mmCIF file of C-alpha atoms in Angstrom:
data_model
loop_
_atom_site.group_PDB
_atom_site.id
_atom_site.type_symbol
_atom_site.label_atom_id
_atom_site.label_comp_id
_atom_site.label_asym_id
_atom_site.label_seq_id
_atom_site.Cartn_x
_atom_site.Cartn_y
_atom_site.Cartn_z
ATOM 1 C CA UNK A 1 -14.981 -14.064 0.636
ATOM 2 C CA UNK A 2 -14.042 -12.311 3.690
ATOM 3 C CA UNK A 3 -10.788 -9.658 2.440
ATOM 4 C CA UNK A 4 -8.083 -8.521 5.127
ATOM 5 C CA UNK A 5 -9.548 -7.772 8.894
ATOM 6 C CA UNK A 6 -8.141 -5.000 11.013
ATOM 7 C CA UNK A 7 -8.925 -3.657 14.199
ATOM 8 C CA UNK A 8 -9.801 -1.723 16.101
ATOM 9 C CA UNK A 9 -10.689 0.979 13.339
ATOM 10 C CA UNK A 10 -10.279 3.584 15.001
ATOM 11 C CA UNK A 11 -7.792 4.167 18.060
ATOM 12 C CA UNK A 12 -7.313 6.931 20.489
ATOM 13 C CA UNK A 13 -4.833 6.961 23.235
ATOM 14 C CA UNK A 14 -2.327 9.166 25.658
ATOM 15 C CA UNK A 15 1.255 9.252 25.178
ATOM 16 C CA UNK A 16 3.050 6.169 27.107
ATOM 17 C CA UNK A 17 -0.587 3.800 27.190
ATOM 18 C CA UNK A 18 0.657 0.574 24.946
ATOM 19 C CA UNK A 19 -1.440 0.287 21.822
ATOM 20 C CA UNK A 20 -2.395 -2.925 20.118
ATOM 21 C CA UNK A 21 -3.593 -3.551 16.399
ATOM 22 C CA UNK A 22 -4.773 -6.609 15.437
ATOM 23 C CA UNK A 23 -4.769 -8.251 11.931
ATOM 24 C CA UNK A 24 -6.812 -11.173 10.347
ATOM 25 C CA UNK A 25 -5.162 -12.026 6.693
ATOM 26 C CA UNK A 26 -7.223 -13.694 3.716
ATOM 27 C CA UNK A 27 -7.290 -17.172 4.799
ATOM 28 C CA UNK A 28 -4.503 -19.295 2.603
ATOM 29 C CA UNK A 29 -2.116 -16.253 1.944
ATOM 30 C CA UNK A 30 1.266 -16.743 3.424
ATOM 31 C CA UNK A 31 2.652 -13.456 3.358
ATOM 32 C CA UNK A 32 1.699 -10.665 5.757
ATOM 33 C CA UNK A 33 2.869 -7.226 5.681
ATOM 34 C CA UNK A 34 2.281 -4.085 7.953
ATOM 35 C CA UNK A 35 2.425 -0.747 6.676
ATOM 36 C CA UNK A 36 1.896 2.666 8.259
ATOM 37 C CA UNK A 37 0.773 6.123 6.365
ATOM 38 C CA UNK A 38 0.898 9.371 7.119
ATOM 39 C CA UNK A 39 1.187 12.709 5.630
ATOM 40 C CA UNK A 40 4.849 13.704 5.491
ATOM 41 C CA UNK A 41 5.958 10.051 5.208
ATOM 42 C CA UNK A 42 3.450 8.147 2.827
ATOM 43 C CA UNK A 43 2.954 4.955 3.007
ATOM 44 C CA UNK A 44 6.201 2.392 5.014
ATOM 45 C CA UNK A 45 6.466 -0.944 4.950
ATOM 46 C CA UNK A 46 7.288 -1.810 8.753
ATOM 47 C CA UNK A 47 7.577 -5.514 8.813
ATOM 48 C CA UNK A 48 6.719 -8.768 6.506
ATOM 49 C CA UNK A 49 6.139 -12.175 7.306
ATOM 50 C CA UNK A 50 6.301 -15.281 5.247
ATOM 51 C CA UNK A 51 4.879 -18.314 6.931
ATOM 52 C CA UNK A 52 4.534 -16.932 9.889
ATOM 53 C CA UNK A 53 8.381 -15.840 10.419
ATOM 54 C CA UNK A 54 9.464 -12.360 10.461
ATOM 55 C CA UNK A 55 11.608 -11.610 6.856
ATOM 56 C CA UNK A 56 12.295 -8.122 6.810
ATOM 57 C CA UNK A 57 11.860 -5.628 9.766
ATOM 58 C CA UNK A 58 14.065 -2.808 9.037
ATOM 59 C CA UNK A 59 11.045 -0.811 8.320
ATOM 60 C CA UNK A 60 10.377 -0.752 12.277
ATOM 61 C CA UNK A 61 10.720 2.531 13.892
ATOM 62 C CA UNK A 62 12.299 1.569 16.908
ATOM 63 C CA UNK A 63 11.937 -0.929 20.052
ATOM 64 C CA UNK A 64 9.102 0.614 21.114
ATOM 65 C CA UNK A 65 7.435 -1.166 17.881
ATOM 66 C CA UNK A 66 7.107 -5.174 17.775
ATOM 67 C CA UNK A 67 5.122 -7.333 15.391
ATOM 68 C CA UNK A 68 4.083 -10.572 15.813
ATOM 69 C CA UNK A 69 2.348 -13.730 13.987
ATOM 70 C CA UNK A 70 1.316 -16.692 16.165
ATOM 71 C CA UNK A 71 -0.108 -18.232 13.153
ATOM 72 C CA UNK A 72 -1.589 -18.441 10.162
ATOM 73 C CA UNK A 73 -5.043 -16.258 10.626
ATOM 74 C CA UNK A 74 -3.247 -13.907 12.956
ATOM 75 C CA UNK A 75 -1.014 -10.922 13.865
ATOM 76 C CA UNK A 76 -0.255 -7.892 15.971
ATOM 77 C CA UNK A 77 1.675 -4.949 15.994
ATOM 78 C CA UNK A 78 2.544 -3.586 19.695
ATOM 79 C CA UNK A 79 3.397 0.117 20.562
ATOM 80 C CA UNK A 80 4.688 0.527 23.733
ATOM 81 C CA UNK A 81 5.131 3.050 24.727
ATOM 82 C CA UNK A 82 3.146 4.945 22.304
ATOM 83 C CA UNK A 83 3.841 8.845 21.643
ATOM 84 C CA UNK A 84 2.224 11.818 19.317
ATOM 85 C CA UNK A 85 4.214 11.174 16.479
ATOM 86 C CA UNK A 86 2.844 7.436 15.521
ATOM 87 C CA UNK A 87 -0.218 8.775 14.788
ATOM 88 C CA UNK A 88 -0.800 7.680 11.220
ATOM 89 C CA UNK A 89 -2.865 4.993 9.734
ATOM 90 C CA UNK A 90 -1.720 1.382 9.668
ATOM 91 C CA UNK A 91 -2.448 -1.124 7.192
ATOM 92 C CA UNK A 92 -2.080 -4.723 7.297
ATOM 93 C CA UNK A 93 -2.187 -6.158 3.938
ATOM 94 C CA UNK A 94 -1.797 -10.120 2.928
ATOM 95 C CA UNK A 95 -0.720 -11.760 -0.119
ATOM 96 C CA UNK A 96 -0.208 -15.990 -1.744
ATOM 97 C CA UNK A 97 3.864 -16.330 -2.400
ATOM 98 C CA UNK A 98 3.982 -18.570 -4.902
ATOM 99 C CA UNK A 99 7.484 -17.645 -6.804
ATOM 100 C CA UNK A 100 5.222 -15.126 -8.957
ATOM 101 C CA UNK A 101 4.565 -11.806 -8.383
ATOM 102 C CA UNK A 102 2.372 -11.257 -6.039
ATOM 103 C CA UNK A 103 -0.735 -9.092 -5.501
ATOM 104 C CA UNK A 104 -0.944 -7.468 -1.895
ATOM 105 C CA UNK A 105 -4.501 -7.102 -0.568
ATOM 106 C CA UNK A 106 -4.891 -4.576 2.010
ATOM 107 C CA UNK A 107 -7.185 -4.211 5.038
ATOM 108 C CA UNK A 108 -9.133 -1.078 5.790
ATOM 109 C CA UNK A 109 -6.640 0.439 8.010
ATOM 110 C CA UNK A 110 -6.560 1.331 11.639
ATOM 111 C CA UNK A 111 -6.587 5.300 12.315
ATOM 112 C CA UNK A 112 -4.264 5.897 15.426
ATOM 113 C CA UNK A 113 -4.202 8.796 17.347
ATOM 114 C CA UNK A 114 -2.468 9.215 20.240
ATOM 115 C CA UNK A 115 -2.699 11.982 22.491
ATOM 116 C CA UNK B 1 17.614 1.764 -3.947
ATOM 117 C CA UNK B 2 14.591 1.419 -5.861
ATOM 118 C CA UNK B 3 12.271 4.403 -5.992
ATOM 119 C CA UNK B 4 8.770 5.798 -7.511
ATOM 120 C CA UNK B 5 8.342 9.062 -8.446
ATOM 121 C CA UNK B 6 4.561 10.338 -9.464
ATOM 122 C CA UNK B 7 3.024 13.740 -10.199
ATOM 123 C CA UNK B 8 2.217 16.400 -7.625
ATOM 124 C CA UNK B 9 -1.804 16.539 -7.051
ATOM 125 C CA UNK B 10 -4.540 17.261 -6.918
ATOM 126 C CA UNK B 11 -5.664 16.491 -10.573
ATOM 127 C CA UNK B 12 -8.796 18.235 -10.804
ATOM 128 C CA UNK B 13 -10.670 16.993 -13.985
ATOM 129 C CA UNK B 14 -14.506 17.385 -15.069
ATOM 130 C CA UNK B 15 -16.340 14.335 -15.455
ATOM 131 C CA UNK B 16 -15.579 12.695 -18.892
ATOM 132 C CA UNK B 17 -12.727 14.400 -19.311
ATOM 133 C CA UNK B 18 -9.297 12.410 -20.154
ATOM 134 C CA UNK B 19 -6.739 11.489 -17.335
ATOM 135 C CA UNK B 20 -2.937 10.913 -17.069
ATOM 136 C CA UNK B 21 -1.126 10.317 -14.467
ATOM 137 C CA UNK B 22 2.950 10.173 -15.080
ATOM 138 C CA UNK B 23 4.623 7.719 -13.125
ATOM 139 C CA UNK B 24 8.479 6.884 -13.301
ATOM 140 C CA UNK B 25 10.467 4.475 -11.559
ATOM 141 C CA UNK B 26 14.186 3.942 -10.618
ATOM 142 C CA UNK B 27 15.211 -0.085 -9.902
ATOM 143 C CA UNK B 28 18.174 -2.118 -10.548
ATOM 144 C CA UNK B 29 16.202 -4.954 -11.714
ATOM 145 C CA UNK B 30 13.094 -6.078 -13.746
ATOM 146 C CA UNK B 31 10.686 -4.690 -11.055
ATOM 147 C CA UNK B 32 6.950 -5.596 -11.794
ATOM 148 C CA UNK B 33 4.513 -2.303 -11.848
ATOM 149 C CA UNK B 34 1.832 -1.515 -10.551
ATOM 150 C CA UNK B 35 -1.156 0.979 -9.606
ATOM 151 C CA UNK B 36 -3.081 0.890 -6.677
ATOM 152 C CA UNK B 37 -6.397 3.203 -5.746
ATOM 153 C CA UNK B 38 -7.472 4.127 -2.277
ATOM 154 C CA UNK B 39 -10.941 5.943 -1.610
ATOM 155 C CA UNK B 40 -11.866 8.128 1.111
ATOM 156 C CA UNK B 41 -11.450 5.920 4.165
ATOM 157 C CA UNK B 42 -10.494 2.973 2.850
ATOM 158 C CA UNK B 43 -7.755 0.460 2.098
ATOM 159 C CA UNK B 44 -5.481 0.546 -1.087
ATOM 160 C CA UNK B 45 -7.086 -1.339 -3.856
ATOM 161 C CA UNK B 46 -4.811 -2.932 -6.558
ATOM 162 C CA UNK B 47 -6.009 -1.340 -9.592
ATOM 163 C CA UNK B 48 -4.044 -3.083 -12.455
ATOM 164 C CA UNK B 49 -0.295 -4.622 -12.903
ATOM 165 C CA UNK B 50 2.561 -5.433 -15.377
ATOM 166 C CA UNK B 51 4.824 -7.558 -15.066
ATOM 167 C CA UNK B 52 7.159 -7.077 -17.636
ATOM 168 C CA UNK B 53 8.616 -4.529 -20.441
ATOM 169 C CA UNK B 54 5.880 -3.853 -22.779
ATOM 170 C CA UNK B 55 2.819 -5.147 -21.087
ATOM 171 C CA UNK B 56 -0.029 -2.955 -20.368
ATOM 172 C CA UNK B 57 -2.138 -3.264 -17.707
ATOM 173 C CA UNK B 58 -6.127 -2.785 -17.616
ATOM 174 C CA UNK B 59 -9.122 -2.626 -15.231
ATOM 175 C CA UNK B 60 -12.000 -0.534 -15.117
ATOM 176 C CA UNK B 61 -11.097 1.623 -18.153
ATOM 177 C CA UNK B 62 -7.632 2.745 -17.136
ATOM 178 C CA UNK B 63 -4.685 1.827 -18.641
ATOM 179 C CA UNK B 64 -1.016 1.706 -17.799
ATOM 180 C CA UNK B 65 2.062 0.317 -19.980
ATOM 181 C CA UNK B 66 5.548 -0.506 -18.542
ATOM 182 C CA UNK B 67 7.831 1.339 -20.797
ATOM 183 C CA UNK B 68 11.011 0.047 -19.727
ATOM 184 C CA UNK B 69 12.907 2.321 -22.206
ATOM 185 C CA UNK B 70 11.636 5.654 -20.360
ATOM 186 C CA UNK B 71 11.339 3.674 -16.678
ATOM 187 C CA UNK B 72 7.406 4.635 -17.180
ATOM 188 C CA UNK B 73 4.244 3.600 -16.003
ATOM 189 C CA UNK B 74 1.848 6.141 -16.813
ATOM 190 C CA UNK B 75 -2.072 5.642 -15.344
ATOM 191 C CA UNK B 76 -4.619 6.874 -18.256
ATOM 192 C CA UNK B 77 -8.294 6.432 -18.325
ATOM 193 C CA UNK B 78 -10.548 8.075 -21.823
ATOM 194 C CA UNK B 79 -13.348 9.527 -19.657
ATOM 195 C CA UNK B 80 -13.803 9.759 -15.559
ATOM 196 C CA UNK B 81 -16.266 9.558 -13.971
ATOM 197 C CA UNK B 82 -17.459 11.183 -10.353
ATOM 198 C CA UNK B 83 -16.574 7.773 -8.904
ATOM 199 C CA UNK B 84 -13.112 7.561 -9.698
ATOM 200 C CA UNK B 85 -12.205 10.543 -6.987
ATOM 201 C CA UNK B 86 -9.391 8.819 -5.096
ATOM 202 C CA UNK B 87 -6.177 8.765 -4.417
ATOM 203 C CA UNK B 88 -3.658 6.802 -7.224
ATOM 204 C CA UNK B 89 -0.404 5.116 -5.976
ATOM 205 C CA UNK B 90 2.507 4.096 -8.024
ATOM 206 C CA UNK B 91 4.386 0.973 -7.208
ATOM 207 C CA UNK B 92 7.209 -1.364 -7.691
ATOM 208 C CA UNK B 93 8.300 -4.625 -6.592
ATOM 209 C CA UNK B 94 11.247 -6.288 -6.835
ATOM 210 C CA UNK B 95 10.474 -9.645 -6.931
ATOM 211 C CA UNK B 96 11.204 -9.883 -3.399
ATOM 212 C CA UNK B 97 8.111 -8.937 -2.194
ATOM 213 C CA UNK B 98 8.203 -5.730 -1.242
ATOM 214 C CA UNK B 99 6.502 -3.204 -2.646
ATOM 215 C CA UNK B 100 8.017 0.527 -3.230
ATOM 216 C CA UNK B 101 5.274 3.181 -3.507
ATOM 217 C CA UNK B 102 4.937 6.463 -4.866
ATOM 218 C CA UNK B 103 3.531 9.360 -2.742
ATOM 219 C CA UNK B 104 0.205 9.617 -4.271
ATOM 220 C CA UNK B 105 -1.736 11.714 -6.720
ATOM 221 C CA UNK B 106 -5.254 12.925 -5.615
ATOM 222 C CA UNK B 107 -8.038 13.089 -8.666
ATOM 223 C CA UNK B 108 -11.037 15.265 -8.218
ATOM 224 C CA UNK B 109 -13.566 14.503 -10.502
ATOM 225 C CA UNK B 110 -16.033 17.262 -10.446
ATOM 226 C CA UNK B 111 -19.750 16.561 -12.267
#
């Protein structure tokens, strides 16, 4: 069974290019969450989605970052434009909401350097 | 808010020696606990959970038990191996889906 999808792996790009990461969740979760990591800051929970529908973004940096989920198998997270300091690794991770607590699985991350 | 608070690393044990790792938690609820394990490179793995005062948590030989009288959720393993090098992450949730995490402890297992 196929876990959470990310990609690219690895990014590298110059300050101001727009960077897009892509997430594929484990197919019949209905929660999706992005998180970034880094050194000084750990790990953040940016955004969550439950069916689709943004719940909680106040994780989000600023407008430069947007997150989206056209359905159920897919997501993105924009950065535009894109400057030194969000280089960090993000993680997409999924979970099943079913009014118990619920486990998060978490892709392998996408390393994003920008330049 | 809620917050996770675990001990400074690196832990730098020989192999089969005995590990703790001391996490504590702040919430204003009944937060669920858990521990999650990331390897070089990788994603965070969930490791083991508890979802309530008094239950302890188990996978691979570690251990953890929510003491909800000392807001602890200590990670403890009897003998580690070479393969258990990672890093460990505290976490809570509130029930509303979030998840809180601790900064991480490194473990160096060394043969």
């Amino acid at each position: 069974d196929a876990g959470v999808i990310q990609s690219p792996r690895h990014e590298v790009t110059e300050m101001g290019q727009e960077v897009t990461l892509r997430c594929k969740p484990i197919s019949g979760h209905n929660s999706l969450f992005w998180y970034r990591q880094t050194m000084m800051r750990g790990l953040e929970l940016l955004i969550y989605f439950n069916n689709n529908v943004p719940i909680d973004d106040s994780g989000m940096p600023e407008d430069r970052f947007s997150a989206k989920m056209p359905n159920a198998s897919f997501s993105t997270l924009k950065i535009q434009p894109s400057e030194p300091r969000d280089s960090a690794v993000y993680f997409c991770a999924s979970s099943y909401r079913d009014g118990h607590t619920d486990t998060q699985y978490f892709g392998p991350g996408t390393r994003l350097t920008v330049l | 808010g809620d917050s996770v608070t675990q001990m400074e690393g690196p832990v730098t044990l020989s192999e089969e020696a005995c590990l703790t790792i001391n996490c504590t938690y702040t919430a204003t609820g009944y937060p669920s606990l858990f521990w999650y394990v990331q390897y070089p490179g990788e994603g965070l793995q969930l490791l083991l959970k508890a979802t309530k005062a008094d239950d302890k948590g188990s996978n691979k030989g570690f251990e953890a038990t929510y003491r909800k009288e000392t807001t602890s959720f200590h990670l403890e393993k009897g003998s580690v191996q070479v393969s258990d090098s990672a890093v460990y992450f505290c976490a809570l949730s509130d029930g509303f889906q979030k998840l809180v995490f601790g900064t991480g402890t490194r473990l160096l297992v060394s043969p």
